Tab-separated table of C-alpha atoms in Angstrom:
chain	number	residue	atom	x	y	z
A	1	MET	CA	3.764	-1.196	21.979
A	2	ALA	CA	7.252	-2.428	21.157
A	3	GLN	CA	6.243	-5.986	21.961
A	4	GLN	CA	3.256	-5.786	19.625
A	5	GLU	CA	5.489	-4.739	16.746
A	6	THR	CA	8.017	-7.535	17.319
A	7	VAL	CA	7.931	-10.094	14.530
A	8	ASP	CA	9.042	-13.651	15.169
A	9	VAL	CA	11.400	-14.293	12.265
A	10	ASP	CA	11.837	-17.951	13.175
A	11	GLU	CA	8.803	-19.485	11.499
A	12	VAL	CA	8.257	-22.732	9.606
A	13	PHE	CA	8.705	-22.423	5.827
A	14	ARG	CA	9.979	-18.887	6.163
A	15	VAL	CA	13.655	-18.139	5.538
A	16	GLU	CA	15.358	-17.507	8.863
A	17	THR	CA	17.003	-14.085	8.980
A	18	HIS	CA	19.186	-14.643	12.040
A	19	GLY	CA	22.614	-16.193	11.832
A	20	ILE	CA	25.268	-16.110	14.529
A	21	ASP	CA	24.006	-12.764	15.859
A	22	PRO	CA	22.538	-13.128	19.380
A	23	ILE	CA	18.835	-13.981	19.381
A	24	PRO	CA	16.868	-11.219	21.193
A	25	ASP	CA	14.796	-12.331	24.166
A	26	ALA	CA	11.620	-11.114	22.460
A	27	GLU	CA	12.158	-13.561	19.587
A	28	ARG	CA	12.955	-16.615	21.669
A	29	HIS	CA	10.425	-19.424	21.801
A	30	GLY	CA	9.971	-23.171	22.080
A	31	SER	CA	10.614	-25.642	24.864
A	32	ALA	CA	13.064	-28.358	25.822
A	33	LYS	CA	10.910	-31.085	24.257
A	34	ASP	CA	11.778	-29.676	20.831
A	35	LEU	CA	15.319	-30.941	21.402
A	36	PHE	CA	14.116	-34.501	21.911
A	37	TRP	CA	12.641	-34.618	18.424
A	38	LEU	CA	15.636	-32.846	16.902
A	39	TRP	CA	18.196	-35.341	18.228
A	40	PHE	CA	15.861	-38.330	17.954
A	41	GLY	CA	15.001	-37.645	14.324
A	42	SER	CA	18.476	-36.676	13.163
A	43	ASN	CA	19.957	-39.884	14.602
A	44	LEU	CA	17.466	-42.262	13.011
A	45	THR	CA	20.137	-42.931	10.435
A	46	PHE	CA	21.397	-46.232	9.043
A	47	THR	CA	24.921	-45.274	10.109
A	48	TYR	CA	24.228	-46.662	13.577
A	49	VAL	CA	23.221	-50.012	12.094
A	50	ILE	CA	26.599	-50.074	10.357
A	51	ASN	CA	28.365	-49.148	13.610
A	52	GLY	CA	26.663	-51.973	15.501
A	53	ALA	CA	27.647	-54.455	12.802
A	54	LEU	CA	31.257	-53.234	12.952
A	55	ALA	CA	31.425	-53.961	16.683
A	56	VAL	CA	30.662	-57.618	15.930
A	57	ALA	CA	33.169	-57.565	13.051
A	58	PHE	CA	35.835	-56.446	15.543
A	59	GLY	CA	35.274	-59.695	17.431
A	60	LEU	CA	32.749	-58.764	20.137
A	61	SER	CA	29.854	-61.028	21.077
A	62	PHE	CA	26.233	-59.897	20.854
A	63	TRP	CA	26.091	-58.789	24.478
A	64	GLN	CA	29.532	-57.188	24.452
A	65	ALA	CA	28.706	-55.217	21.299
A	66	THR	CA	25.337	-54.211	22.762
A	67	ALA	CA	27.067	-52.885	25.881
A	68	VAL	CA	29.389	-50.777	23.728
A	69	VAL	CA	26.389	-49.429	21.782
A	70	VAL	CA	24.639	-48.418	25.016
A	71	ILE	CA	27.746	-46.742	26.444
A	72	GLY	CA	28.198	-44.881	23.164
A	73	GLY	CA	24.603	-43.676	23.357
A	74	LEU	CA	25.201	-42.240	26.813
A	75	SER	CA	27.637	-39.756	25.264
A	76	PHE	CA	24.599	-37.810	24.069
A	77	PHE	CA	24.261	-36.489	27.617
A	78	ALA	CA	27.515	-34.570	27.080
A	79	ILE	CA	26.393	-33.422	23.632
A	80	SER	CA	23.036	-32.221	24.926
A	81	ALA	CA	24.642	-30.474	27.908
A	82	ALA	CA	26.863	-28.554	25.484
A	83	GLY	CA	23.705	-26.800	24.306
A	84	LEU	CA	23.275	-25.074	27.676
A	85	SER	CA	25.601	-22.295	26.551
A	86	GLY	CA	23.247	-21.486	23.678
A	87	ILE	CA	20.486	-20.430	26.075
A	88	ARG	CA	22.790	-18.129	28.007
A	89	THR	CA	24.314	-16.430	24.937
A	90	GLY	CA	21.747	-16.809	22.161
A	91	THR	CA	24.449	-17.647	19.649
A	92	ALA	CA	26.112	-20.605	17.920
A	93	THR	CA	28.538	-23.082	19.492
A	94	LEU	CA	31.510	-22.027	17.376
A	95	VAL	CA	31.048	-18.432	18.512
A	96	ILE	CA	30.946	-19.494	22.155
A	97	SER	CA	34.138	-21.536	21.778
A	98	ARG	CA	36.010	-18.266	21.235
A	99	ALA	CA	35.974	-17.993	25.023
A	100	ALA	CA	38.090	-21.147	25.291
A	101	PHE	CA	40.507	-20.612	22.398
A	102	GLY	CA	40.446	-16.903	21.578
A	103	VAL	CA	38.981	-15.327	18.463
A	104	ARG	CA	41.911	-16.263	16.236
A	105	GLY	CA	42.667	-19.505	18.040
A	106	ASN	CA	39.109	-20.601	17.316
A	107	PHE	CA	39.555	-20.141	13.564
A	108	PRO	CA	41.461	-23.368	12.655
A	109	ALA	CA	38.919	-25.547	14.451
A	110	GLY	CA	36.161	-23.624	12.670
A	111	VAL	CA	37.691	-24.454	9.299
A	112	LEU	CA	38.109	-28.127	10.167
A	113	ASN	CA	34.601	-28.324	11.581
A	114	TRP	CA	33.185	-26.976	8.333
A	115	VAL	CA	35.195	-29.598	6.443
A	116	VAL	CA	33.902	-32.341	8.751
A	117	SER	CA	30.290	-31.119	8.450
A	118	ILE	CA	30.478	-31.122	4.677
A	119	GLY	CA	32.306	-34.456	4.658
A	120	TYR	CA	29.608	-36.186	6.700
A	121	THR	CA	26.898	-34.497	4.640
A	122	ILE	CA	28.524	-35.933	1.507
A	123	VAL	CA	28.694	-39.413	3.050
A	124	ASN	CA	25.022	-39.277	4.069
A	125	THR	CA	24.038	-37.916	0.662
A	126	VAL	CA	25.836	-40.765	-1.084
A	127	VAL	CA	24.202	-43.401	1.147
A	128	GLY	CA	20.778	-41.889	0.535
A	129	THR	CA	21.388	-41.627	-3.209
A	130	LEU	CA	22.465	-45.253	-3.542
A	131	ALA	CA	19.451	-46.413	-1.533
A	132	LEU	CA	17.112	-44.376	-3.731
A	133	GLU	CA	18.803	-45.737	-6.862
A	134	VAL	CA	18.177	-49.320	-5.708
A	135	PHE	CA	14.607	-48.306	-4.830
A	136	PHE	CA	14.120	-47.109	-8.402
A	137	ALA	CA	15.399	-50.474	-9.685
A	138	GLU	CA	13.083	-52.453	-7.404
A	139	ILE	CA	10.023	-50.570	-8.606
A	140	GLY	CA	11.013	-51.242	-12.215
A	141	TRP	CA	13.160	-48.328	-13.387
A	142	GLN	CA	16.697	-49.320	-14.377
A	143	GLY	CA	17.907	-45.779	-14.874
A	144	GLY	CA	21.654	-46.357	-15.002
A	145	THR	CA	23.666	-43.148	-14.785
A	146	ALA	CA	20.539	-41.063	-15.295
A	147	GLY	CA	18.805	-42.862	-12.449
A	148	ARG	CA	21.722	-42.227	-10.126
A	149	ALA	CA	21.762	-38.547	-11.131
A	150	VAL	CA	18.036	-38.206	-10.428
A	151	ALA	CA	18.473	-39.955	-7.068
A	152	LEU	CA	21.273	-37.538	-6.155
A	153	LEU	CA	19.181	-34.533	-7.197
A	154	VAL	CA	16.220	-35.678	-5.084
A	155	THR	CA	18.426	-36.345	-2.032
A	156	LEU	CA	20.162	-32.963	-2.299
A	157	ALA	CA	16.894	-31.117	-2.852
A	158	LEU	CA	15.269	-32.631	0.242
A	159	THR	CA	18.262	-31.701	2.375
A	160	PHE	CA	18.918	-28.222	0.997
A	161	ALA	CA	15.312	-27.012	1.039
A	162	VAL	CA	14.850	-27.693	4.748
A	163	ALA	CA	18.288	-26.435	5.818
A	164	MET	CA	17.937	-23.258	3.732
A	165	TRP	CA	14.619	-22.290	5.372
A	166	GLY	CA	16.341	-22.435	8.720
A	167	HIS	CA	15.929	-23.266	12.381
A	168	ALA	CA	12.139	-23.514	12.711
A	169	THR	CA	11.762	-25.586	9.551
A	170	VAL	CA	14.638	-27.855	10.579
A	171	GLN	CA	12.911	-28.618	13.886
A	172	PHE	CA	9.551	-29.090	12.175
A	173	ALA	CA	10.986	-31.468	9.571
A	174	GLU	CA	12.974	-33.477	12.113
A	175	ARG	CA	9.877	-34.010	14.248
A	176	TRP	CA	7.580	-35.187	11.449
A	177	MET	CA	10.218	-37.278	9.716
A	178	ALA	CA	10.988	-38.841	13.109
A	179	TYR	CA	7.394	-40.093	13.365
A	180	VAL	CA	7.667	-41.880	10.009
A	181	LEU	CA	11.207	-43.162	10.446
A	182	ALA	CA	10.577	-44.400	13.985
A	183	ALA	CA	7.607	-46.460	12.783
A	184	GLY	CA	9.603	-47.882	9.876
A	185	PHE	CA	12.716	-48.715	11.871
A	186	GLY	CA	10.475	-50.190	14.571
A	187	VAL	CA	9.232	-52.713	12.004
A	188	LEU	CA	12.845	-53.361	10.999
A	189	LEU	CA	13.688	-54.223	14.605
A	190	LEU	CA	10.780	-56.690	14.720
A	191	PHE	CA	12.257	-58.550	11.755
A	192	VAL	CA	15.923	-58.438	12.815
A	193	LEU	CA	16.023	-58.848	16.608
A	194	PRO	CA	14.243	-62.235	17.020
A	195	GLY	CA	16.857	-64.021	14.904
A	196	ALA	CA	19.874	-62.616	16.727
A	197	ASP	CA	22.410	-65.183	17.880
A	198	THR	CA	22.789	-63.967	21.453
A	199	ALA	CA	24.756	-67.075	22.459
A	200	ALA	CA	27.549	-66.620	19.900
A	201	ALA	CA	30.918	-66.324	21.621
A	202	ALA	CA	33.314	-63.456	21.078
A	203	THR	CA	36.266	-64.153	18.777
A	204	ALA	CA	38.995	-62.856	21.087
A	205	PRO	CA	38.659	-59.163	20.215
A	206	GLY	CA	41.470	-58.158	22.524
A	207	LEU	CA	42.198	-54.575	23.496
A	208	SER	CA	42.356	-53.580	19.833
A	209	GLY	CA	38.846	-54.831	19.041
A	210	TRP	CA	37.334	-53.218	22.126
A	211	SER	CA	39.006	-49.863	21.527
A	212	LEU	CA	38.049	-49.753	17.832
A	213	ALA	CA	34.438	-50.555	18.735
A	214	PHE	CA	34.356	-47.666	21.207
A	215	VAL	CA	35.966	-45.292	18.697
A	216	VAL	CA	33.297	-46.173	16.129
A	217	MET	CA	30.462	-45.691	18.637
A	218	PHE	CA	31.718	-42.387	20.048
A	219	ALA	CA	32.879	-40.837	16.766
A	220	GLY	CA	29.320	-40.054	15.620
A	221	PRO	CA	28.174	-38.262	18.783
A	222	PHE	CA	31.521	-36.462	19.103
A	223	SER	CA	31.046	-34.976	15.625
A	224	TYR	CA	28.074	-33.046	17.094
A	225	VAL	CA	30.098	-31.243	19.792
A	226	PRO	CA	30.452	-28.033	17.702
A	227	MET	CA	26.674	-27.888	17.039
A	228	PRO	CA	24.346	-28.121	20.107
A	229	ALA	CA	24.014	-24.389	20.859
A	230	ASP	CA	22.956	-23.857	17.222
A	231	TYR	CA	19.651	-25.479	18.193
A	232	THR	CA	19.181	-24.104	21.715
A	233	ARG	CA	19.909	-20.440	21.024
A	234	TYR	CA	16.236	-19.681	20.347
A	235	LEU	CA	14.980	-21.177	23.621
A	236	PRO	CA	13.868	-18.702	26.341
A	237	ARG	CA	16.411	-17.962	29.059
A	238	THR	CA	13.963	-19.377	31.603
A	239	THR	CA	14.152	-22.860	30.069
A	240	SER	CA	15.291	-25.428	32.625
A	241	LEU	CA	18.914	-26.401	32.000
A	242	ARG	CA	18.261	-29.857	33.409
A	243	SER	CA	15.332	-30.437	31.057
A	244	ILE	CA	17.475	-29.426	28.081
A	245	THR	CA	20.162	-31.929	28.993
A	246	TRP	CA	17.749	-34.798	29.574
A	247	THR	CA	15.401	-34.317	26.633
A	248	GLY	CA	18.121	-33.864	24.043
A	249	ALA	CA	20.187	-36.730	25.444
A	250	LEU	CA	17.242	-39.128	25.506
A	251	GLY	CA	16.440	-38.318	21.890
A	252	GLY	CA	19.916	-39.170	20.654
A	253	PHE	CA	20.267	-42.127	23.029
A	254	VAL	CA	17.037	-43.894	22.067
A	255	SER	CA	17.517	-43.698	18.301
A	256	SER	CA	21.264	-44.459	18.232
A	257	VAL	CA	20.999	-47.406	20.650
A	258	ALA	CA	17.957	-48.952	18.951
A	259	LEU	CA	19.587	-48.878	15.519
A	260	GLY	CA	22.989	-49.869	16.892
A	261	VAL	CA	21.486	-52.984	18.503
A	262	ALA	CA	19.728	-53.740	15.202
A	263	GLY	CA	23.147	-53.702	13.523
A	264	VAL	CA	24.586	-55.987	16.193
A	265	ALA	CA	21.694	-58.430	15.774
A	266	ALA	CA	21.982	-58.398	11.979
A	267	ALA	CA	25.731	-59.067	12.095
A	268	THR	CA	25.157	-62.275	14.104
A	269	GLN	CA	22.895	-63.582	11.318
A	270	THR	CA	24.371	-62.522	7.995
A	271	ASP	CA	27.378	-60.966	6.261
A	272	MET	CA	27.227	-57.208	6.849
A	273	THR	CA	30.235	-56.255	4.730
A	274	ASP	CA	27.691	-54.468	2.529
A	275	ALA	CA	25.463	-53.323	5.385
A	276	VAL	CA	22.475	-52.254	3.283
A	277	ALA	CA	22.435	-55.506	1.287
A	278	GLY	CA	23.056	-57.564	4.419
A	279	ALA	CA	20.200	-56.008	6.367
A	280	GLU	CA	17.924	-56.199	3.332
A	281	SER	CA	18.520	-59.967	3.086
A	282	LEU	CA	16.908	-60.415	6.521
A	283	LEU	CA	13.688	-58.684	5.489
A	284	PRO	CA	10.630	-59.976	3.638
A	285	GLY	CA	10.357	-58.920	0.006
A	286	TRP	CA	7.413	-56.587	0.556
A	287	PHE	CA	9.325	-54.561	3.148
A	288	GLN	CA	12.574	-54.164	1.201
A	289	PRO	CA	11.505	-51.082	-0.841
A	290	LEU	CA	10.282	-49.464	2.391
A	291	PHE	CA	13.604	-50.298	4.014
A	292	LEU	CA	15.458	-48.446	1.255
A	293	ALA	CA	13.159	-45.471	1.791
A	294	LEU	CA	14.121	-45.567	5.492
A	295	VAL	CA	17.812	-45.478	4.592
A	296	LEU	CA	17.159	-42.448	2.381
A	297	GLY	CA	15.078	-40.685	5.032
A	298	GLY	CA	17.658	-41.269	7.755
A	299	SER	CA	20.410	-39.910	5.541
A	300	VAL	CA	18.391	-36.763	4.862
A	301	THR	CA	17.487	-36.083	8.508
A	302	ASN	CA	21.131	-36.338	9.524
A	303	SER	CA	22.354	-34.219	6.623
A	304	ILE	CA	19.857	-31.457	7.385
A	305	ILE	CA	21.363	-30.536	10.759
A	306	THR	CA	24.978	-30.770	9.562
A	307	LEU	CA	24.256	-28.625	6.497
A	308	TYR	CA	22.369	-26.056	8.568
A	309	SER	CA	25.187	-25.768	11.116
A	310	SER	CA	27.734	-25.464	8.308
A	311	SER	CA	26.084	-22.197	7.214
A	312	LEU	CA	26.525	-20.755	10.722
A	313	ASN	CA	30.066	-22.086	10.658
A	314	LEU	CA	30.849	-20.054	7.538
A	315	GLN	CA	29.626	-16.903	9.251
A	316	VAL	CA	31.939	-17.635	12.188
A	317	LEU	CA	34.789	-17.877	9.684
A	318	GLY	CA	33.993	-14.385	8.435
A	319	ILE	CA	31.893	-14.970	5.310
A	320	PRO	CA	30.030	-11.620	5.079
A	321	TRP	CA	26.776	-13.180	3.900
A	322	SER	CA	23.494	-14.035	5.534
A	323	ARG	CA	23.036	-17.582	6.796
A	324	ALA	CA	20.662	-18.390	3.929
A	325	ARG	CA	23.190	-17.228	1.326
A	326	ALA	CA	26.123	-18.895	3.049
A	327	ILE	CA	24.381	-22.253	2.941
A	328	VAL	CA	24.527	-22.137	-0.856
A	329	ILE	CA	28.317	-22.515	-0.582
A	330	SER	CA	27.964	-25.592	1.611
A	331	ALA	CA	25.309	-27.073	-0.662
A	332	ALA	CA	27.438	-26.519	-3.779
A	333	VAL	CA	30.493	-28.166	-2.209
A	334	THR	CA	28.304	-31.051	-1.005
A	335	ALA	CA	26.946	-31.537	-4.537
A	336	VAL	CA	30.427	-31.586	-6.101
A	337	GLY	CA	31.761	-33.931	-3.430
A	338	SER	CA	28.779	-36.259	-3.795
A	339	LEU	CA	29.289	-36.424	-7.551
A	340	ALA	CA	32.923	-37.364	-7.012
A	341	ALA	CA	32.015	-39.950	-4.372
A	342	LEU	CA	29.380	-41.573	-6.577
A	343	PHE	CA	31.519	-41.848	-9.676
A	344	LEU	CA	35.037	-42.119	-8.194
A	345	THR	CA	35.107	-44.963	-5.660
A	346	ASP	CA	38.620	-44.098	-4.483
A	347	PHE	CA	37.331	-40.674	-3.456
A	348	THR	CA	34.771	-42.235	-1.104
A	349	THR	CA	37.398	-44.389	0.587
A	350	SER	CA	39.787	-41.461	0.936
A	351	LEU	CA	37.061	-39.198	2.335
A	352	LEU	CA	36.033	-41.721	5.000
A	353	SER	CA	39.667	-42.263	6.001
A	354	PHE	CA	40.225	-38.515	6.238
A	355	LEU	CA	37.138	-37.954	8.365
A	356	SER	CA	38.132	-40.751	10.740
A	357	LEU	CA	41.555	-39.135	11.152
A	358	LEU	CA	40.096	-35.763	12.148
A	359	ILE	CA	38.983	-37.167	15.499
A	360	ILE	CA	42.600	-36.438	16.502
A	361	VAL	CA	41.551	-32.782	16.474
A	362	PHE	CA	37.918	-32.893	17.521
A	363	ALA	CA	38.163	-35.152	20.541
A	364	PRO	CA	40.679	-32.757	22.225
A	365	TRP	CA	38.737	-29.705	20.977
A	366	GLY	CA	35.580	-31.061	22.583
A	367	GLY	CA	37.442	-31.737	25.825
A	368	VAL	CA	38.613	-28.128	26.092
A	369	PHE	CA	35.265	-26.626	25.107
A	370	LEU	CA	33.213	-28.730	27.543
A	371	THR	CA	35.683	-28.119	30.388
A	372	ASP	CA	35.610	-24.381	29.720
A	373	MET	CA	31.816	-24.428	29.783
A	374	LEU	CA	31.777	-26.305	33.099
A	375	LEU	CA	34.331	-24.013	34.715
A	376	ARG	CA	32.382	-20.934	33.658
A	377	ARG	CA	29.035	-22.572	34.511
A	378	CYS	CA	27.867	-21.279	31.138
A	379	ARG	CA	28.475	-17.650	32.166
A	380	TYR	CA	29.792	-15.680	29.205
A	381	ASP	CA	30.106	-12.050	28.244
A	382	SER	CA	27.839	-12.278	25.197
A	383	ASP	CA	28.960	-8.927	23.772
A	384	ALA	CA	32.629	-9.893	24.061
A	385	LEU	CA	32.045	-13.064	22.020
A	386	HIS	CA	31.257	-10.847	19.029
A	387	ALA	CA	33.616	-7.959	19.790
A	388	GLY	CA	36.777	-9.257	18.099
A	389	GLY	CA	39.954	-7.405	19.078
A	390	THR	CA	38.168	-5.125	21.534
A	391	GLY	CA	36.556	-7.898	23.585
A	392	ALA	CA	37.588	-9.861	26.657
A	393	TYR	CA	38.113	-13.027	24.609
A	394	TRP	CA	40.854	-11.569	22.426
A	395	TYR	CA	43.451	-12.603	25.046
A	396	ARG	CA	46.972	-12.432	23.538
A	397	SER	CA	46.812	-11.373	19.898
A	398	GLY	CA	43.591	-13.328	19.488
A	399	TYR	CA	44.817	-16.567	21.095
A	400	HIS	CA	44.059	-18.002	24.528
A	401	PRO	CA	47.359	-19.598	25.636
A	402	ALA	CA	45.732	-22.027	28.079
A	403	GLY	CA	43.176	-23.219	25.545
A	404	MET	CA	45.741	-23.659	22.777
A	405	ALA	CA	48.206	-25.465	25.064
A	406	ALA	CA	45.526	-27.864	26.320
A	407	LEU	CA	44.345	-28.507	22.771
A	408	LEU	CA	47.870	-29.319	21.599
A	409	ALA	CA	48.413	-31.641	24.566
A	410	GLY	CA	45.248	-33.570	23.736
A	411	MET	CA	46.102	-33.697	20.028
A	412	ALA	CA	49.582	-35.010	20.789
A	413	PHE	CA	48.137	-37.825	22.922
A	414	ALA	CA	45.490	-38.627	20.281
A	415	ALA	CA	48.066	-38.696	17.480
A	416	LEU	CA	50.350	-41.026	19.455
A	417	THR	CA	47.530	-43.508	20.124
A	418	CYS	CA	45.524	-43.277	16.865
A	419	ASP	CA	45.023	-46.362	14.687
A	420	SER	CA	43.521	-45.365	11.336
A	421	GLU	CA	44.131	-46.160	7.680
A	422	LEU	CA	46.031	-42.921	7.137
A	423	TRP	CA	48.000	-42.819	10.386
A	424	THR	CA	49.070	-45.264	13.065
A	425	GLY	CA	50.537	-43.725	16.201
A	426	PRO	CA	53.810	-45.076	17.628
A	427	LEU	CA	52.107	-46.097	20.893
A	428	VAL	CA	49.478	-48.308	19.247
A	429	ALA	CA	51.714	-51.385	19.001
A	430	PRO	CA	53.067	-51.157	22.591
A	431	LEU	CA	49.446	-50.817	23.774
A	432	GLY	CA	48.505	-54.076	22.115
A	433	GLY	CA	46.814	-52.432	19.133
A	434	ALA	CA	44.526	-50.245	21.233
A	435	ASP	CA	43.211	-47.023	19.699
A	436	LEU	CA	42.933	-44.477	22.524
A	437	THR	CA	42.237	-41.449	20.338
A	438	LEU	CA	39.067	-40.536	22.216
A	439	LEU	CA	41.000	-40.168	25.466
A	440	GLY	CA	42.583	-37.108	23.873
A	441	SER	CA	39.466	-35.290	25.064
A	442	VAL	CA	40.183	-36.307	28.660
A	443	VAL	CA	43.824	-35.238	28.386
A	444	SER	CA	42.952	-31.837	26.900
A	445	GLY	CA	40.149	-31.280	29.416
A	446	LEU	CA	42.365	-32.058	32.398
A	447	ALA	CA	45.152	-29.882	31.013
A	448	TYR	CA	42.759	-26.962	30.530
A	449	TRP	CA	41.355	-27.414	34.037
A	450	ALA	CA	44.865	-27.406	35.521
A	451	LEU	CA	45.831	-24.246	33.615
A	452	THR	CA	42.688	-22.196	34.242
A	453	ARG	CA	40.853	-23.438	37.325
A	454	ARG	CA	42.050	-20.503	39.478
A	455	ARG	CA	42.276	-17.841	36.785
A	456	LEU	CA	39.120	-18.382	34.747
A	457	PRO	CA	36.613	-16.338	36.817
A	458	ALA	CA	38.749	-13.234	36.281
A	459	TYR	CA	37.982	-13.221	32.572
A	460	ALA	CA	34.576	-14.917	32.645
A	461	PRO	CA	32.079	-12.211	33.603
A	462	ALA	CA	28.462	-13.231	33.971
A	463	ALA	CA	26.202	-12.176	31.128
């Protein structure tokens, strides 16, 4: 009788009532293939075209840049694997990371992750708005400031409506938008790839050019590390862990690599300083308005998952609201930031520089979290994750010494080897200009493994 009365609250076009609270087994549903469409659709974004073009700008040849794009796409296997913990616990990634850092130790990363989520949502919103504004002009409406305002309103509305409804609607929208975007970007590839100059020689990129290309390619996938469990927490416990890893990884890999190679090919044919204008110049006139619609659609699909996760993030930080109410905060901040970015060009530059600098924190954070998950084999005390000061993950005054020490070690290495507009580490010059920020994740992961490999099982009870 109890099963007959159970209502599945995770339905399309119905506001999701769950937040970071564990999803009951009776309300779990779906299959691993849902993750393919989620990661495939959300990564059909023009950002990867820009990344591919940047690899060529750093001095790499077509084939060298393509190799970097492919290697960057493989990182989605780590991102997808991070979602395994969501099945075991039924809760969000930033709740699970309390096991690695402690309840209080997890708080600073939670704040920064919310900032990063909103920052990338603003960037995507601005890209989509500008594309829609040009679309308006090409169909005959020179709206000026009013046109830009309408374009911003449309972009925000598309993103907010889906993210506000919640998990089921997010997955539904990502799947159906993926069908349309995949067809459109497929046509784009047919126009761009045949003209690629595959014989062009590299322009002596050196260690600096190679390292910057890898940083650009890995930065996007790494920004997802605090999110995967947000989208696996509804899956039944019986779901194959291997299928989750493979389906999600293939989704992100296929879309990011295809668009990254398109950017590489475009950069060998035209000036991609303004990536949208550069790519548009390679397309026939009839397809250019559709291309702008693709840029808008890709921006929206990517913004949807970051905005949705930001609402769970706010609950982790202690906002005593439902997920649907908390997302209003994220949407409001995104709107204000987008307005500033669209009308204050210096703000856009500063925001991008700031976001690129935060990899000093998130590469090491991801290293600790993934190592902790591997050492525990995704076995967590689900009740303790939500128990605060009375739970097993309170450690010492809310901080896990091993997790914090490993994080600081990785951050120190990343800061010493970072080469960004806002900060250049003292080891960059001796290393020949190489940016080794991403290796901060390896340093933090190894440090955490060394500190906990014999002690972890004692405070990692199976759920």
